[in-house]
Coordinates of N, CA and C and ligand atoms in Angstrom, one line a residue:
M29 N -18.9 87.3 -3.8 CA -19.9 86.4 -2.9 C -20.7 86.2 -3.7
S30 N -20.9 84.7 -4.5 CA -22.0 84.4 -5.3 C -23.0 84.4 -4.4
A31 N -24.1 85.2 -5.0 CA -25.3 84.9 -4.2 C -26.6 84.2 -4.0
Q32 N -26.1 82.9 -4.0 CA -27.2 82.1 -3.8 C -26.1 80.7 -3.6
P33 N -25.0 80.3 -3.1 CA -24.1 79.1 -2.8 C -24.9 78.0 -3.2
G34 N -24.3 76.6 -4.1 CA -25.3 75.5 -4.4 C -24.3 74.3 -3.5
F35 N -25.3 73.0 -3.3 CA -24.6 72.1 -2.3 C -24.5 71.1 -3.8
I36 N -23.6 70.7 -4.4 CA -22.7 69.5 -5.0 C -22.4 68.7 -4.6
T37 N -22.9 67.6 -4.5 CA -22.2 66.0 -4.5 C -21.3 65.1 -5.6
F38 N -20.2 64.5 -5.0 CA -20.4 63.3 -5.6 C -20.0 62.4 -5.6
E39 N -20.8 61.4 -6.5 CA -20.9 60.1 -6.4 C -20.4 59.0 -6.8
G40 N -20.3 57.6 -7.1 CA -19.4 56.6 -7.8 C -19.3 55.7 -6.9
V41 N -18.8 54.5 -7.8 CA -18.4 53.3 -7.4 C -16.9 53.5 -6.7
E42 N -16.5 52.5 -6.5 CA -15.2 53.0 -5.7 C -14.2 52.5 -7.2
G43 N -13.3 53.3 -7.1 CA -12.2 54.4 -7.8 C -13.2 54.9 -9.0
S44 N -13.7 55.7 -8.9 CA -14.2 56.3 -10.2 C -13.7 57.9 -10.2
G45 N -13.3 58.2 -9.6 CA -12.2 59.4 -9.5 C -12.4 60.8 -9.0
K46 N -13.5 60.2 -7.8 CA -14.9 61.3 -7.4 C -13.5 62.3 -6.7
S47 N -12.7 61.9 -5.8 CA -12.1 63.1 -5.1 C -11.1 63.6 -5.6
T48 N -10.5 63.1 -7.4 CA -9.9 63.9 -7.9 C -10.4 65.0 -8.6
Q49 N -12.1 64.4 -9.2 CA -12.9 65.4 -10.0 C -13.2 66.6 -8.9
L50 N -14.0 66.1 -7.8 CA -14.2 66.7 -6.4 C -12.8 68.2 -6.2
Y51 N -11.6 67.5 -6.1 CA -10.6 68.9 -6.4 C -10.5 69.9 -7.7
L52 N -10.4 69.3 -8.8 CA -10.5 70.0 -9.5 C -11.6 70.9 -9.9
L53 N -13.2 70.3 -9.8 CA -14.0 71.8 -9.4 C -14.1 72.2 -8.6
S54 N -12.9 72.6 -7.4 CA -13.0 73.0 -5.9 C -12.0 74.4 -6.9
R55 N -11.2 73.4 -7.2 CA -9.9 74.3 -7.7 C -10.5 75.4 -9.4
A56 N -11.3 75.2 -10.2 CA -12.3 76.0 -10.9 C -13.2 76.8 -10.1
F57 N -13.7 76.8 -9.4 CA -14.3 77.4 -8.0 C -13.2 78.6 -7.9
Q58 N -12.6 78.2 -7.0 CA -11.6 78.9 -6.3 C -10.7 80.0 -7.5
A59 N -10.6 80.1 -8.1 CA -9.7 80.4 -10.1 C -11.2 81.1 -10.4
A60 N -12.3 81.0 -9.4 CA -13.1 82.4 -10.4 C -13.9 83.0 -9.4
G61 N -12.9 83.3 -8.1 CA -13.2 83.5 -7.1 C -14.1 83.7 -6.1
A62 N -15.0 82.4 -6.3 CA -16.0 81.4 -5.7 C -15.7 81.0 -4.2
P63 N -15.8 81.1 -2.8 CA -15.9 80.6 -1.9 C -16.4 79.2 -1.8
V64 N -15.4 78.5 -1.4 CA -16.0 76.4 -1.4 C -15.1 76.0 -0.5
Q65 N -16.2 75.3 0.1 CA -16.0 74.0 1.0 C -16.0 72.7 0.3
V66 N -15.0 72.2 0.9 CA -14.7 70.9 0.3 C -14.8 69.8 1.4
T67 N -16.1 68.9 1.2 CA -15.9 68.1 1.9 C -16.1 67.0 2.0
R68 N -15.9 65.6 2.5 CA -16.7 64.1 2.5 C -17.3 63.9 3.5
E69 N -17.9 62.7 3.2 CA -18.5 61.8 4.0 C -18.3 59.9 3.9
P70 N -18.1 59.4 5.2 CA -18.3 59.8 5.9 C -17.2 60.3 6.5
G71 N -17.3 61.5 7.8 CA -16.4 62.6 7.6 C -16.6 64.1 7.8
G72 N -15.5 65.0 7.9 CA -15.9 66.2 7.5 C -16.1 67.2 9.3
T73 N -16.3 66.4 10.1 CA -16.0 66.7 11.2 C -15.0 66.2 12.5
P74 N -14.7 66.9 13.5 CA -14.2 65.6 14.2 C -14.8 64.8 14.5
L75 N -15.8 64.5 14.9 CA -16.9 63.3 15.4 C -16.9 62.5 14.0
A76 N -17.4 63.0 13.0 CA -17.5 62.2 11.9 C -16.6 61.7 11.8
E77 N -15.4 62.0 11.4 CA -14.1 61.4 11.4 C -14.2 60.4 12.0
K78 N -14.3 60.3 13.4 CA -13.9 59.4 14.2 C -14.9 58.3 13.6
L79 N -16.2 58.9 13.5 CA -17.0 57.4 12.7 C -16.3 56.7 11.8
R80 N -16.2 57.4 10.5 CA -15.4 57.2 9.7 C -14.1 56.3 9.6
A81 N -14.0 56.3 10.6 CA -12.2 55.5 11.3 C -12.7 53.8 11.4
L82 N -14.2 54.3 12.5 CA -14.5 52.9 13.1 C -15.4 52.0 11.8
V83 N -16.3 52.7 10.9 CA -16.8 52.3 10.7 C -16.3 51.2 8.8
L84 N -14.9 51.9 8.5 CA -14.3 51.4 7.7 C -12.9 50.5 7.9
A85 N -12.4 50.5 9.6 CA -11.7 49.5 9.8 C -12.5 48.0 10.0
D86 N -10.8 47.1 9.8 CA -11.9 45.9 9.7 C -12.0 45.4 11.1
T87 N -13.2 44.8 11.6 CA -13.3 44.3 13.1 C -13.7 42.9 13.3
D88 N -13.2 42.4 14.1 CA -13.4 41.2 14.4 C -15.0 40.3 14.5
G89 N -15.1 39.6 13.3 CA -16.6 39.0 13.6 C -17.5 40.3 12.5
G90 N -16.3 41.3 11.7 CA -17.8 42.1 10.8 C -17.9 42.7 11.5
V91 N -19.0 43.4 10.9 CA -19.8 44.6 11.1 C -21.2 44.5 10.7
D92 N -22.2 44.5 11.4 CA -23.8 44.2 11.4 C -24.0 45.0 10.3
P93 N -25.2 45.0 9.4 CA -25.1 45.7 8.1 C -26.2 46.9 8.8
R94 N -27.1 46.7 9.9 CA -27.4 47.6 10.6 C -26.5 48.7 11.4
C95 N -25.8 47.8 12.0 CA -25.0 49.2 12.2 C -24.2 50.2 11.8
E96 N -23.9 49.1 10.3 CA -23.0 50.1 9.8 C -24.1 51.2 9.4
L97 N -25.1 51.0 8.8 CA -25.9 51.7 8.1 C -26.2 53.0 9.3
F98 N -26.6 53.1 10.8 CA -26.2 54.0 11.6 C -25.5 54.5 11.8
L99 N -24.0 54.0 11.8 CA -22.7 54.8 11.8 C -23.0 55.8 10.5
Y100 N -23.2 55.4 9.9 CA -22.8 56.4 8.0 C -24.2 57.1 9.0
L101 N -25.1 57.1 9.0 CA -26.3 57.6 9.1 C -26.1 58.9 10.9
A102 N -25.2 58.5 11.6 CA -24.7 59.2 12.5 C -23.7 60.1 12.2
A103 N -22.7 59.9 11.8 CA -21.7 60.9 10.7 C -22.7 61.9 9.8
R104 N -23.4 61.8 9.0 CA -23.7 62.3 8.7 C -24.8 63.6 9.3
H105 N -25.6 63.5 11.0 CA -25.9 64.4 10.9 C -25.0 65.4 11.8
D106 N -24.3 64.9 11.9 CA -23.1 65.8 12.8 C -22.8 66.7 11.8
H107 N -22.1 65.9 10.5 CA -21.5 66.8 9.5 C -22.7 67.9 8.7
V108 N -23.7 67.4 8.8 CA -24.3 68.3 8.2 C -24.5 69.5 8.9
T109 N -24.9 69.5 10.6 CA -25.0 70.3 11.9 C -23.9 71.0 12.0
R110 N -23.1 70.4 12.0 CA -21.8 71.5 12.3 C -21.4 72.0 11.0
L111 N -21.1 71.1 9.9 CA -20.3 71.2 8.9 C -20.8 72.3 7.4
V112 N -21.9 71.5 7.0 CA -22.5 72.0 6.0 C -23.5 72.7 5.6
R113 N -24.3 72.7 7.3 CA -25.5 74.2 6.9 C -25.0 75.3 7.0
P114 N -24.0 75.2 8.0 CA -23.1 76.7 7.8 C -22.4 77.4 7.2
A115 N -21.4 76.2 6.2 CA -20.8 76.6 5.1 C -21.8 77.3 4.5
L116 N -22.8 76.5 3.4 CA -23.7 77.3 2.9 C -24.6 78.6 3.4
A117 N -24.5 78.4 5.0 CA -25.6 79.7 5.1 C -24.5 80.7 5.2
A118 N -22.8 80.4 5.2 CA -21.7 81.5 5.5 C -21.7 82.4 3.7
G119 N -22.4 81.6 2.8 CA -22.0 81.9 1.7 C -21.1 81.1 1.0
R120 N -20.7 80.0 1.0 CA -19.7 79.1 0.5 C -20.4 78.2 -0.2
W121 N -19.9 77.9 -1.7 CA -20.3 76.8 -2.1 C -19.7 75.5 -1.5
V122 N -20.3 74.1 -1.3 CA -20.0 73.3 -0.6 C -20.2 71.7 -1.6
L123 N -18.8 71.3 -1.6 CA -18.6 70.4 -3.2 C -17.8 68.7 -1.7
C124 N -19.3 68.4 -1.7 CA -19.6 66.7 -0.3 C -18.9 65.6 -1.4
D125 N -17.5 64.8 -1.4 CA -17.4 63.6 -1.7 C -18.6 62.7 -1.0
R126 N -19.8 62.5 -1.9 CA -20.6 61.3 -0.9 C -21.4 62.1 -0.3
F127 N -22.8 61.4 -0.3 CA -23.8 61.9 0.8 C -25.3 61.2 0.6
A128 N -26.1 61.0 0.7 CA -27.3 60.5 1.3 C -27.0 59.1 0.2
D129 N -27.3 59.5 -1.2 CA -27.4 58.8 -2.1 C -25.7 57.0 -1.9
A130 N -25.1 57.5 -0.9 CA -24.3 56.5 -1.1 C -24.4 55.6 -0.5
T131 N -25.4 55.8 0.8 CA -25.8 55.1 1.8 C -27.4 53.8 1.1
V132 N -27.7 54.4 0.2 CA -28.7 54.0 -0.4 C -28.2 53.2 -1.5
A133 N -27.7 53.9 -2.0 CA -26.7 52.8 -3.2 C -25.5 51.4 -2.1
Y134 N -24.8 51.6 -1.0 CA -24.3 50.7 -0.8 C -24.9 49.9 0.8
Q135 N -26.0 50.5 1.5 CA -26.3 49.7 3.0 C -27.5 49.4 2.0
G136 N -28.4 49.8 1.2 CA -29.9 49.8 0.3 C -29.5 48.3 -0.4
F137 N -28.8 48.6 -1.5 CA -28.4 47.9 -2.6 C -27.8 46.9 -2.2
G138 N -26.7 47.6 -2.1 CA -24.8 46.4 -1.7 C -25.7 45.6 -0.8
R139 N -26.2 46.3 0.4 CA -26.2 45.3 1.7 C -27.3 43.9 1.8
E140 N -27.8 44.7 0.4 CA -29.4 44.2 0.1 C -30.3 44.5 1.5
L141 N -30.3 45.5 2.3 CA -31.2 46.4 3.3 C -32.3 46.5 2.0
D142 N -33.4 47.2 2.7 CA -34.3 47.4 2.0 C -34.3 48.7 1.5
P143 N -33.8 49.1 0.0 CA -33.4 50.5 -0.4 C -34.3 51.2 -0.2
E144 N -35.8 50.7 0.5 CA -36.8 52.5 0.5 C -36.8 52.7 1.7
A145 N -36.6 51.7 2.4 CA -36.6 52.1 3.7 C -35.3 52.5 4.1
V146 N -34.3 52.5 3.8 CA -32.8 53.0 3.7 C -32.7 54.5 3.4
A147 N -33.5 54.3 2.3 CA -33.6 55.7 1.7 C -34.2 56.8 2.6
R148 N -35.3 56.0 3.4 CA -36.2 57.4 3.8 C -35.2 57.8 5.1
L149 N -34.4 56.9 5.8 CA -33.9 57.1 6.6 C -32.3 57.6 6.2
A150 N -31.6 58.1 4.6 CA -30.6 58.4 4.6 C -30.7 59.6 4.2
W151 N -32.1 60.3 4.0 CA -32.8 61.6 4.0 C -33.6 62.4 5.1
W152 N -33.8 61.0 6.2 CA -34.8 61.6 7.2 C -33.9 62.8 8.5
G153 N -34.4 63.7 8.4 CA -34.1 65.0 9.9 C -33.0 65.3 9.1
H154 N -32.4 65.6 8.5 CA -31.5 66.7 8.0 C -32.0 67.9 7.4
G155 N -32.8 67.5 6.2 CA -33.9 68.1 5.4 C -32.5 68.8 4.2
L156 N -31.7 68.5 4.1 CA -30.6 69.0 2.7 C -30.8 67.5 1.4
R157 N -31.0 68.0 0.6 CA -30.8 67.9 -0.5 C -30.0 68.8 -1.7
P158 N -29.1 67.7 -1.7 CA -28.0 68.7 -3.0 C -28.6 69.1 -4.3
E159 N -28.5 69.9 -4.7 CA -28.9 70.5 -5.8 C -28.4 70.1 -7.3
L160 N -27.4 69.4 -7.0 CA -26.6 68.4 -8.4 C -26.1 67.3 -7.7
T161 N -26.2 65.9 -8.2 CA -25.2 65.4 -7.7 C -24.8 64.4 -8.6
L162 N -22.9 64.9 -9.0 CA -22.8 64.0 -10.5 C -22.4 62.6 -9.7
L163 N -22.8 61.7 -10.3 CA -22.5 60.5 -10.3 C -21.6 59.9 -11.6
L164 N -19.9 60.1 -11.2 CA -19.3 59.3 -12.0 C -19.2 57.7 -11.9
D165 N -19.7 57.7 -13.5 CA -19.9 55.9 -13.4 C -19.1 55.6 -14.7
L166 N -18.3 54.2 -14.3 CA -17.3 53.5 -14.8 C -18.1 51.6 -14.6
P167 N -17.3 50.7 -15.4 CA -17.7 49.4 -14.9 C -17.0 49.4 -13.6
V168 N -17.3 48.1 -13.0 CA -16.5 48.0 -11.5 C -15.4 47.8 -11.6
A169 N -14.9 46.5 -12.6 CA -13.8 45.7 -12.5 C -12.9 46.9 -12.8
D170 N -13.1 48.2 -13.6 CA -12.3 49.2 -13.7 C -12.1 49.9 -12.6
G171 N -12.6 50.6 -11.7 CA -12.7 51.3 -10.3 C -11.8 50.2 -9.4
L172 N -12.3 48.6 -9.2 CA -11.5 48.7 -8.6 C -9.9 48.0 -8.9
A173 N -10.0 48.0 -10.5 CA -8.6 47.8 -10.3 C -7.6 49.1 -10.4
R174 N -8.5 50.3 -10.7 CA -7.7 51.5 -9.8 C -7.5 51.6 -8.3
V175 N -8.1 51.0 -7.6 CA -8.4 50.8 -5.9 C -6.8 50.0 -5.5
A176 N -6.8 48.9 -6.4 CA -5.9 48.2 -6.3 C -4.5 48.3 -7.0
A177 N -4.4 49.3 -7.5 CA -3.2 50.2 -8.0 C -2.7 51.2 -6.9
R178 N -3.8 51.8 -6.6 CA -3.6 52.9 -5.3 C -3.1 52.1 -4.2
G179 N -3.6 50.8 -3.9 CA -3.0 49.9 -3.0 C -3.5 50.7 -1.4
E180 N -4.7 50.2 -1.1 CA -5.3 51.2 0.3 C -6.5 50.6 0.2
A181 N -6.6 49.6 0.1 CA -8.1 49.3 -0.1 C -8.3 48.9 1.5
N182 N -10.1 49.5 1.7 CA -10.4 49.8 2.9 C -11.3 48.0 2.8
R183 N -12.5 48.2 3.6 CA -13.4 47.2 4.6 C -14.5 47.1 3.6
L184 N -14.4 48.5 2.7 CA -15.5 48.1 1.7 C -15.1 48.1 0.2
D185 N -14.3 48.3 0.4 CA -13.3 48.3 -1.3 C -13.2 46.5 -1.6
R186 N -12.8 45.9 -0.5 CA -12.5 45.0 -0.6 C -13.9 43.5 -0.4
E187 N -14.9 44.4 -0.9 CA -16.2 43.8 -1.0 C -16.4 43.0 -2.3
A188 N -16.8 41.9 -2.2 CA -16.8 40.5 -3.5 C -17.4 41.6 -4.3
E189 N -17.0 41.5 -5.6 CA -17.1 42.4 -7.4 C -19.3 42.0 -7.2
A190 N -19.9 41.2 -6.2 CA -21.3 41.1 -6.8 C -21.9 42.5 -5.8
F191 N -21.5 42.5 -4.9 CA -21.7 43.9 -4.2 C -21.6 45.4 -5.0
H192 N -20.1 45.4 -5.4 CA -20.0 46.7 -6.1 C -20.9 46.8 -7.1
L193 N -21.1 45.5 -7.7 CA -22.2 45.7 -8.8 C -23.5 46.0 -8.4
R194 N -23.8 45.5 -7.2 CA -25.6 45.7 -6.8 C -25.5 47.4 -6.7
V195 N -24.2 48.2 -5.4 CA -24.2 49.7 -5.7 C -24.1 50.3 -6.6
R196 N -23.3 49.9 -7.7 CA -23.2 50.2 -9.1 C -25.0 50.9 -10.0
D197 N -25.0 49.2 -9.6 CA -27.1 49.3 -9.9 C -27.6 50.3 -9.4
G198 N -27.2 50.0 -8.0 CA -28.5 51.1 -7.0 C -28.3 52.8 -7.4
Y199 N -26.9 52.9 -8.0 CA -26.9 54.1 -8.4 C -27.2 54.8 -9.3
R200 N -27.3 53.8 -10.5 CA -28.1 54.0 -11.8 C -29.6 53.7 -11.6
Q201 N -30.0 53.2 -10.7 CA -31.3 53.2 -10.4 C -32.3 54.9 -10.2
I202 N -31.0 55.4 -9.2 CA -31.6 56.7 -8.1 C -31.2 57.8 -9.4
A203 N -30.4 57.2 -10.3 CA -30.0 58.2 -11.0 C -31.2 58.7 -11.8
K204 N -31.5 57.6 -12.5 CA -33.4 57.3 -13.4 C -34.4 57.5 -12.5
A205 N -34.8 57.8 -11.5 CA -35.6 57.7 -10.3 C -35.6 59.4 -10.1
E206 N -34.9 60.0 -10.3 CA -34.5 61.5 -10.0 C -33.1 62.4 -11.2
P207 N -33.4 62.5 -12.4 CA -33.2 63.2 -13.5 C -33.1 64.5 -13.4
D208 N -33.7 65.0 -12.3 CA -33.4 66.1 -12.1 C -32.0 66.9 -11.2
R209 N -32.1 66.0 -10.3 CA -30.8 66.3 -10.4 C -29.4 65.5 -10.0
V210 N -29.5 64.4 -10.3 CA -28.7 63.3 -10.3 C -28.1 63.2 -11.7
V211 N -26.6 63.6 -12.1 CA -26.6 63.7 -13.2 C -25.1 62.6 -13.7
P212 N -25.3 61.8 -14.4 CA -24.8 60.5 -14.6 C -23.7 61.0 -15.8
I213 N -22.3 61.1 -15.3 CA -20.9 61.5 -15.9 C -20.4 60.1 -15.9
D214 N -19.8 60.2 -17.5 CA -19.1 58.6 -17.9 C -17.7 58.8 -17.5
A215 N -17.2 58.6 -16.5 CA -16.1 58.4 -15.8 C -14.8 57.6 -16.2
T216 N -15.2 56.9 -17.6 CA -14.0 55.8 -18.3 C -12.7 56.9 -18.6
D217 N -13.1 57.8 -19.7 CA -12.5 58.4 -20.3 C -11.1 59.7 -18.9
D218 N -10.6 60.2 -19.4 CA -8.9 60.5 -18.6 C -10.0 61.4 -17.9
V219 N -9.2 62.1 -17.3 CA -8.8 63.2 -16.1 C -9.6 64.3 -16.3
A220 N -8.7 65.2 -18.1 CA -9.4 66.5 -18.2 C -10.8 66.4 -19.2
T221 N -10.8 65.1 -19.6 CA -12.3 65.2 -20.0 C -13.6 65.0 -19.0
V222 N -13.1 64.3 -18.4 CA -13.8 63.9 -17.1 C -14.5 65.5 -16.6
H223 N -13.4 66.4 -15.9 CA -13.6 67.3 -15.5 C -14.5 68.0 -16.0
A224 N -13.9 68.8 -17.9 CA -14.3 69.3 -18.8 C -16.6 68.8 -18.8
R225 N -16.6 67.5 -18.5 CA -18.1 67.1 -18.6 C -18.4 67.9 -17.5
I226 N -17.8 67.7 -16.1 CA -18.4 67.9 -14.7 C -18.3 69.8 -15.0
V227 N -17.9 70.5 -15.5 CA -18.2 71.6 -15.4 C -19.0 71.8 -16.2
D228 N -19.5 71.3 -17.2 CA -20.8 71.5 -18.1 C -21.7 71.2 -17.5
A229 N -21.7 70.5 -16.7 CA -22.7 70.0 -15.9 C -23.1 70.9 -15.0
V230 N -22.1 71.4 -14.2 CA -22.3 72.4 -13.0 C -22.9 74.0 -13.9
R231 N -22.4 74.4 -15.2 CA -23.1 75.4 -15.9 C -24.7 75.2 -16.2
A232 N -24.7 73.9 -16.9 CA -25.9 73.6 -17.3 C -27.1 73.7 -15.8
R233 N -26.8 73.4 -14.8 CA -27.5 73.2 -13.5 C -27.4 74.7 -12.7
F234 N -26.6 75.6 -12.6 CA -26.5 76.3 -11.8 C -26.6 78.0 -12.5
G235 N -26.1 77.6 -13.9 CA -26.2 79.1 -15.2 C -26.0 80.4 -14.1
N236 N -26.8 81.3 -14.3 CA -26.1 82.7 -13.8 C -25.9 82.8 -12.3
R237 N -26.5 82.1 -11.9 CA -26.0 81.7 -9.8 C -24.2 81.7 -10.1
L238 N -23.5 80.7 -11.1 CA -22.1 80.8 -10.6 C -21.4 82.2 -10.6
P239 N -20.2 81.9 -10.3 CA -19.3 82.8 -10.6 C -19.0 83.2 -12.1
E240 N -18.6 84.4 -12.1 CA -18.4 84.6 -13.7 C -16.9 84.2 -14.4
G241 N -16.9 83.4 -14.9 CA -15.7 83.1 -15.6 C -15.5 81.4 -15.2
L242 N -16.1 81.2 -14.5 CA -16.2 79.3 -13.9 C -15.7 78.8 -15.6
A243 N -14.3 78.2 -15.6 CA -13.5 77.6 -16.4 C -13.2 76.0 -15.7
P244 N -13.1 74.6 -17.1 CA -11.9 74.0 -16.3 C -11.1 74.8 -15.9
S245 N -10.5 74.3 -14.8 CA -8.7 74.4 -14.0 C -8.1 73.8 -14.9
A246 N -7.3 74.8 -14.5 CA -5.5 74.8 -16.0 C -4.8 73.4 -15.0
E247 N -5.3 72.8 -13.9 CA -4.5 71.4 -13.3 C -5.1 70.7 -14.0
A248 N -6.1 70.6 -14.8 CA -6.7 69.0 -14.9 C -6.0 68.5 -16.6
R249 N -5.0 69.6 -17.0 CA -4.4 69.6 -18.7 C -3.9 68.7 -18.3
P250 N -3.8 67.9 -19.6 CA -3.0 66.3 -19.8 C -0.8 66.6 -19.2
Ligands
TMP307 P1 -14.6 56.9 0.1 O1 -13.9 55.8 -0.2 O2 -15.6 57.5 -0.9 O3 -14.2 57.5 0.8 O4 -15.8 56.5 0.7 C1 -15.7 55.5 2.2 C2 -16.7 54.0 2.2 O5 -17.4 54.7 2.7 C3 -17.0 53.9 0.5 O6 -16.7 52.4 0.8 C4 -18.2 54.4 0.7 C5 -18.9 53.4 2.2 N1 -20.5 54.2 2.5 C6 -21.2 53.4 2.7 O7 -21.2 52.3 2.5 N2 -22.2 54.4 3.0 C7 -22.4 56.1 3.2 O8 -23.2 56.5 3.3 C8 -21.2 56.3 2.6 C9 -21.0 58.3 2.7 C10 -20.1 55.4 2.9

């Protein structure tokens, strides 16, 4: 078992490849014999998955931006207390698809609520900060084209391009403000290349805390 597991989050605009990359990194950890917990936000616990379905569903008359914000926050608190903290305490590495930065980028910048106020709420109370946040960055139009090709767009995916441009800009501002935690990853290349960049970033951040032999997953080969 790793002596001290880490909490790693994946962020990015729609269609940035987070879920694929998170899966590949989890396979790399597993291949090196490290216990790993894969999870996502909103979601990860029974209640948070119900909140996810609510907040991403189309609702007659739309959703008030502050109501949306509080649904994401509610889901986060259940997720952190019931899943993330227990997993870390049990010695598992936690790889999470989105976390508090998504609230700042989407509700603060995308919805144009006050980003500083949203950031205070997004980080308040749960006391958890990822040691490494991988920001998968690519042009909004490219990401939205990938989502359209998948054909599974949700309420937020279908927001206007201007919304997604604000989200990307928000993420970039966060990365600039916290360069020690947030590492931008160029996500425009093929899956294997992006995966190799991510493994490098993980090695650089965690060094000898990582399981011996952590290497890019064989599943990423083209
Ligand atoms: P996903 O598509 O990456 O699974 O994320 C679900 C959607 O929820 C995505 O459009 C981003 C959005 N989101 C927020 O707006 N605020 C948040 O705090 C989180 C975690 C996600």
